[in-house]
Coordinates of C-alpha atoms in Angstrom, one line a residue:
M19 CA -15.9 18.9 -25.1
F20 CA -13.8 19.2 -21.9
D21 CA -10.0 19.0 -22.1
M22 CA -7.4 18.5 -19.5
R23 CA -6.6 22.2 -19.5
A24 CA -9.9 23.0 -17.8
P25 CA -9.1 23.6 -14.1
V26 CA -10.7 21.2 -11.6
Y27 CA -12.2 22.5 -8.3
I28 CA -13.2 20.1 -5.6
Y29 CA -15.7 21.4 -3.0
D30 CA -14.2 20.9 0.4
P31 CA -16.3 21.8 3.5
T32 CA -13.6 20.6 5.9
I33 CA -11.7 23.9 5.2
T34 CA -14.4 25.7 7.2
D35 CA -16.0 22.8 9.1
A36 CA -13.5 21.1 11.5
Q37 CA -16.0 18.4 12.5
S38 CA -16.1 17.1 8.9
K39 CA -12.5 16.1 9.1
V40 CA -13.2 13.2 11.5
R41 CA -16.3 12.0 9.6
G42 CA -16.3 9.9 6.4
I43 CA -16.2 13.1 4.3
G44 CA -12.8 13.9 5.8
R45 CA -11.3 10.5 4.9
Y46 CA -12.6 10.6 1.4
L47 CA -11.3 14.1 0.8
Q48 CA -7.9 13.0 2.3
I49 CA -7.9 10.2 -0.4
L50 CA -8.7 12.8 -3.1
R51 CA -6.0 15.1 -1.9
E52 CA -3.4 12.3 -1.9
N53 CA -4.3 11.1 -5.4
C54 CA -5.5 13.9 -7.6
P55 CA -3.2 15.9 -9.8
S56 CA -1.4 18.7 -7.9
D57 CA -3.0 21.5 -9.9
W58 CA -6.6 20.5 -8.8
I59 CA -7.9 23.0 -6.3
F60 CA -9.8 22.3 -3.1
T61 CA -12.1 25.1 -2.0
S62 CA -15.1 25.9 0.2
D63 CA -15.9 29.1 -1.6
L64 CA -17.9 28.5 -4.7
K65 CA -17.8 32.1 -5.7
K66 CA -14.1 31.8 -6.5
I67 CA -14.6 29.1 -9.1
P68 CA -14.4 30.3 -12.7
F69 CA -17.2 29.2 -15.1
H70 CA -14.7 27.6 -17.5
A71 CA -13.9 24.9 -15.0
I72 CA -14.9 21.5 -13.7
L73 CA -16.7 21.3 -10.3
V74 CA -16.6 18.1 -8.3
Q75 CA -19.0 17.8 -5.4
P76 CA -17.6 14.9 -3.4
F77 CA -20.6 14.3 -1.1
Y78 CA -24.0 14.7 -2.7
T79 CA -26.6 14.3 0.1
F80 CA -30.4 14.4 0.0
Y81 CA -31.6 15.8 3.3
Q82 CA -29.6 19.1 3.4
P83 CA -30.0 22.3 1.4
P84 CA -28.6 22.0 -2.2
L85 CA -25.0 23.2 -2.6
I86 CA -25.9 24.8 -6.0
T87 CA -29.2 25.8 -7.6
K88 CA -27.8 26.8 -11.0
R89 CA -25.0 25.9 -13.3
I90 CA -21.8 27.5 -12.1
T91 CA -19.2 25.7 -14.2
D92 CA -18.9 24.2 -17.7
R93 CA -18.8 20.6 -16.3
Q94 CA -20.3 19.5 -13.0
I95 CA -19.8 16.1 -11.3
A96 CA -21.6 14.8 -8.2
I97 CA -20.3 12.0 -6.1
I98 CA -23.1 9.9 -4.5
H99 CA -21.6 7.3 -2.2
D100 CA -24.9 5.5 -1.5
V101 CA -28.6 6.0 -1.4
I102 CA -29.3 3.9 1.7
P103 CA -31.6 6.4 3.5
L104 CA -33.7 6.6 0.3
K105 CA -33.7 2.8 0.0
Y106 CA -34.8 2.1 3.5
P107 CA -37.1 5.1 4.4
E108 CA -38.7 3.2 7.3
H109 CA -35.4 3.1 9.1
Y110 CA -34.4 6.7 8.1
P111 CA -37.6 8.7 8.8
I112 CA -37.6 12.4 7.9
G113 CA -39.5 15.5 8.7
V114 CA -41.1 18.1 6.5
K115 CA -37.9 20.1 6.1
A116 CA -35.8 17.1 5.1
F117 CA -38.5 15.9 2.7
F118 CA -38.5 19.4 1.0
Y119 CA -34.7 19.3 0.8
S120 CA -34.9 15.8 -0.8
L121 CA -37.2 17.1 -3.5
L122 CA -34.8 20.0 -4.2
Q123 CA -31.7 17.8 -4.2
K124 CA -33.3 15.3 -6.7
Y125 CA -34.3 18.2 -8.9
Y126 CA -31.0 20.0 -8.9
L127 CA -29.1 16.7 -9.5
G128 CA -30.1 17.5 -13.1
L129 CA -27.5 20.3 -13.1
F130 CA -24.7 17.7 -12.9
D131 CA -23.3 16.2 -16.1
S132 CA -22.2 13.0 -14.6
I133 CA -22.3 11.1 -11.3
I134 CA -19.6 9.0 -9.6
T135 CA -20.3 6.3 -7.1
D136 CA -18.3 3.7 -5.1
S137 CA -19.6 0.4 -6.5
E138 CA -21.7 -1.4 -9.1
T139 CA -24.2 -2.1 -6.3
S140 CA -24.5 1.5 -5.5
R141 CA -24.7 2.4 -9.2
N142 CA -27.7 0.1 -9.6
D143 CA -29.3 1.6 -6.5
I144 CA -28.9 5.1 -8.0
V145 CA -30.5 4.0 -11.2
T146 CA -33.4 2.4 -9.4
Y147 CA -34.1 5.0 -6.7
L148 CA -33.1 8.2 -8.5
K149 CA -34.3 7.2 -12.0
I150 CA -30.9 8.2 -13.4
K151 CA -29.8 6.7 -16.7
K152 CA -27.1 4.1 -16.1
N153 CA -24.7 5.6 -18.7
K154 CA -24.6 8.8 -16.6
V155 CA -23.2 7.0 -13.6
S156 CA -19.6 5.9 -13.4
V157 CA -18.1 3.5 -10.8
L158 CA -14.9 4.7 -9.1
Y159 CA -13.8 2.2 -6.5
P160 CA -12.2 4.2 -3.6
T161 CA -8.6 3.6 -2.7
L162 CA -7.2 3.9 0.8
A163 CA -5.2 6.7 2.5
D164 CA -1.5 6.5 1.9
C165 CA -0.8 5.4 5.5
F166 CA -2.4 2.0 4.7
W167 CA -0.3 1.3 1.6
N168 CA 2.9 2.6 3.2
S169 CA 2.5 0.8 6.5
K170 CA 5.5 -1.0 7.8
I171 CA 3.7 -2.3 10.9
K172 CA 4.1 -6.1 11.3
S173 CA 2.0 -8.4 13.5
S174 CA 3.7 -10.0 16.5
G175 CA 1.0 -12.6 16.4
P176 CA -2.8 -11.9 16.5
S177 CA -4.2 -10.7 19.8
D178 CA -7.4 -12.2 21.1
Y179 CA -9.9 -9.7 19.8
C180 CA -12.1 -9.0 16.9
L181 CA -12.4 -5.5 15.4
Y182 CA -15.2 -3.3 14.1
V183 CA -14.4 0.1 12.5
G184 CA -17.2 2.4 11.4
D185 CA -20.2 4.3 12.6
G186 CA -23.5 3.4 14.2
T187 CA -26.3 3.9 11.6
W188 CA -29.1 1.3 11.2
N189 CA -27.5 -0.3 8.2
K190 CA -24.4 -1.3 10.3
N191 CA -26.5 -3.9 12.1
L192 CA -24.9 -3.3 15.4
S193 CA -27.6 -4.7 17.7
I194 CA -27.5 -8.1 16.0
T195 CA -23.7 -7.9 16.0
A196 CA -23.7 -7.5 19.7
H197 CA -26.0 -10.5 20.2
A198 CA -23.7 -12.6 18.1
I199 CA -20.6 -11.5 20.0
K200 CA -22.2 -12.4 23.3
K201 CA -23.2 -15.8 22.0
A202 CA -19.7 -16.4 20.7
N203 CA -18.3 -15.1 24.0
V204 CA -15.5 -13.2 22.3
T205 CA -13.9 -9.7 22.8
C206 CA -14.5 -7.0 20.2
I207 CA -13.0 -3.6 19.9
F208 CA -15.3 -0.9 18.4
V209 CA -13.5 2.0 16.7
G210 CA -15.2 5.2 15.6
K211 CA -16.1 8.6 16.9
I212 CA -19.7 7.5 17.7
F213 CA -18.3 5.0 20.3
A214 CA -16.8 7.8 22.5
D215 CA -20.2 8.1 24.2
T216 CA -21.8 4.8 25.1
N217 CA -24.8 6.1 27.1
P218 CA -27.8 4.7 25.3
N219 CA -30.0 7.5 26.6
H220 CA -28.0 10.0 24.5
Y221 CA -29.2 8.3 21.3
T222 CA -32.9 9.2 20.9
H223 CA -33.1 10.2 17.2
P224 CA -35.1 7.8 15.1
W225 CA -32.1 7.1 12.9
Q226 CA -30.3 6.0 16.1
S227 CA -32.8 3.4 17.3
D228 CA -30.5 0.4 16.5
L229 CA -27.5 2.2 18.1
H230 CA -29.6 2.8 21.2
L231 CA -30.4 -0.9 21.4
F232 CA -26.7 -1.7 20.8
F233 CA -25.5 0.4 23.7
K234 CA -28.2 -1.0 26.0
E235 CA -27.1 -4.5 25.0
T236 CA -23.4 -3.8 25.7
Q237 CA -23.6 -1.8 28.9
N238 CA -21.0 -2.9 31.5
D239 CA -20.0 -5.9 29.4
K240 CA -16.2 -6.3 29.3
R241 CA -16.3 -8.1 26.0
F242 CA -17.1 -4.8 24.3
I243 CA -14.2 -2.3 24.2
F244 CA -15.0 1.2 22.9
T245 CA -12.1 3.4 21.8
G246 CA -13.8 6.3 20.1
F247 CA -11.8 8.0 17.4
V248 CA -8.2 6.8 17.1
S249 CA -5.2 8.1 15.1
D250 CA -4.2 6.4 11.9
K251 CA -1.2 4.9 13.6
E252 CA -3.4 3.4 16.3
L253 CA -5.9 2.1 13.8
L254 CA -3.2 0.4 11.8
H255 CA -1.9 -1.4 14.9
L256 CA -5.5 -2.5 15.8
Y257 CA -6.0 -4.0 12.3
V258 CA -2.6 -5.8 12.3
Q259 CA -3.1 -7.3 15.7
A260 CA -6.8 -8.3 15.3
K261 CA -7.8 -11.9 14.8
M262 CA -10.8 -10.9 12.6
N263 CA -12.3 -7.8 11.2
I264 CA -16.1 -7.9 11.3
L265 CA -18.6 -6.0 9.2
L266 CA -22.1 -7.4 9.3
S267 CA -23.9 -4.5 7.6
R268 CA -27.4 -4.9 6.3
D269 CA -26.3 -2.8 3.3
E270 CA -23.4 -0.6 2.2
G271 CA -22.3 1.6 -0.6
F272 CA -18.8 0.2 -0.4
G273 CA -17.2 -1.1 2.8
F274 CA -14.0 0.8 3.7
S275 CA -13.1 -1.3 6.8
Y276 CA -13.0 -4.5 4.7
V277 CA -10.5 -2.9 2.3
E278 CA -8.5 -1.3 5.1
A279 CA -8.3 -4.7 6.9
A280 CA -7.5 -6.5 3.6
S281 CA -4.6 -4.2 2.8
L282 CA -3.0 -5.2 6.1
G283 CA -3.7 -8.9 5.9
C284 CA -6.4 -8.9 8.5
P285 CA -9.1 -11.5 7.6
S286 CA -12.8 -10.4 7.6
L287 CA -16.2 -11.8 8.4
L288 CA -18.8 -10.0 6.3
S289 CA -22.5 -10.1 5.8
D290 CA -23.8 -12.2 2.9
T291 CA -24.8 -9.2 0.8
T292 CA -24.4 -8.2 -2.8
I293 CA -22.1 -5.3 -2.0
F294 CA -19.6 -7.4 0.0
H295 CA -19.5 -10.2 -2.6
E296 CA -18.7 -7.5 -5.2
I297 CA -16.0 -5.8 -3.1
A298 CA -14.4 -8.9 -1.4
G299 CA -14.9 -11.6 -4.0
E300 CA -13.7 -14.9 -2.4
S301 CA -11.3 -13.2 0.0
A302 CA -13.6 -13.1 3.1
A303 CA -15.9 -15.3 5.0
F304 CA -19.6 -14.6 4.7
V305 CA -22.6 -15.2 7.0
N306 CA -26.3 -14.4 7.2
Q307 CA -26.3 -11.0 8.9
D308 CA -29.8 -11.4 10.3
N309 CA -29.1 -14.6 12.3
P310 CA -27.0 -14.0 15.5
E311 CA -26.7 -17.7 16.1
K312 CA -25.2 -18.4 12.7
I313 CA -22.9 -15.4 13.1
A314 CA -21.7 -16.6 16.5
L315 CA -21.0 -20.1 15.1
K316 CA -19.1 -18.7 12.1
L317 CA -17.1 -16.4 14.3
K318 CA -16.1 -19.1 16.7
E319 CA -15.2 -21.4 13.8
L320 CA -12.9 -18.8 12.3
L321 CA -11.3 -17.8 15.6
E322 CA -10.4 -21.5 16.3
D323 CA -9.1 -22.2 12.8
S324 CA -5.8 -20.4 12.3
K325 CA -5.2 -22.0 8.9
K326 CA -8.5 -20.7 7.6
R327 CA -7.6 -17.2 8.8
E328 CA -4.2 -17.4 7.2
M329 CA -5.8 -18.4 3.9
L330 CA -8.3 -15.5 4.1
S331 CA -5.4 -13.1 5.0
F332 CA -3.5 -14.1 1.9
K333 CA -6.5 -13.8 -0.3
A334 CA -7.4 -10.4 1.2
L335 CA -4.0 -9.0 0.5
E336 CA -4.4 -10.0 -3.2
Q337 CA -7.9 -8.6 -3.4
A338 CA -6.8 -5.3 -1.8
E339 CA -4.6 -4.7 -4.9
K340 CA -7.8 -4.1 -6.8
Y341 CA -8.2 -0.8 -4.9
S342 CA -4.7 0.4 -5.4
A343 CA -3.9 4.1 -5.5
E344 CA -2.8 3.7 -9.2
S345 CA -6.1 2.2 -10.2
F346 CA -8.0 5.0 -8.4
R347 CA -5.9 7.7 -10.1
K348 CA -6.3 6.3 -13.5
K349 CA -10.1 5.9 -13.2
L350 CA -10.5 9.3 -11.6
L351 CA -8.9 11.0 -14.6
E352 CA -11.1 9.0 -17.0
V353 CA -14.3 10.0 -15.3
V354 CA -13.4 13.7 -14.8
Y355 CA -12.0 14.0 -18.4
P356 CA -14.3 11.7 -20.4
Y357 CA -13.3 12.9 -23.8

């Protein structure tokens, strides 16, 4: 039995790896820091963790060396955000070393007493692709960074652009998104570190094949605006002023940009996938993500219908409350201290 007197240690690679701070791991750790009890400890040094403690590994990955190869604390919790590379191996090919690491990671996953993931969709994938018992996996819907909930920024009326916030992996479906934007003849701003360098010749890794096509498709096209990484303040302004947030992913473990947009009343056009119906409910517009013609038609329809966008904005604000900081804190304590 584990009681609330057991100290909790969260492994935090951003303490020694500055690059992690601007990746997804940095944002999730920021959310943990803002919402976990003040006596929980963030560390990058596993040797300093006492055995009578609870270890939380916030990013369990499969193609890197295992973080631990033996039990180092009484209770160990792994957070697996998604298993997309395992689910679509043809789009995420790996070499011998990564394959070896994946075998080790799957084996050493047995050292963890429980697993946390971001959605029911991801939970089902973990059960299917990792052969984990469902009762070992808990869903903890992420919340947002405090800056979203505390924002006082108001729209002065939507500007004439759509917004995409995220990275450029295959599941993001960027090449088809580009085709649709061209057909709809609209402007879209792309936010994320990956968009700082738009030269397609710099993206030759097999995992970047779709990103390579995307940058070839968008070269010298003024309808595509690339900001690279932006500050939280700039990001809030972009969401508030956007006519639409678009996220046409082939698959996701969650969908942060939908919730970020929803919290600020920005309506979203999402792919017609299981994960987005779970996350957004009826608070977004949906479209077949594999058909650029249908995406373009839906996008134009929404951009020309201010009443529809206002209705989606209102519903999105309501849906965002499902991911409140209070809900996240309550569930976090329940899964870390299950008894």
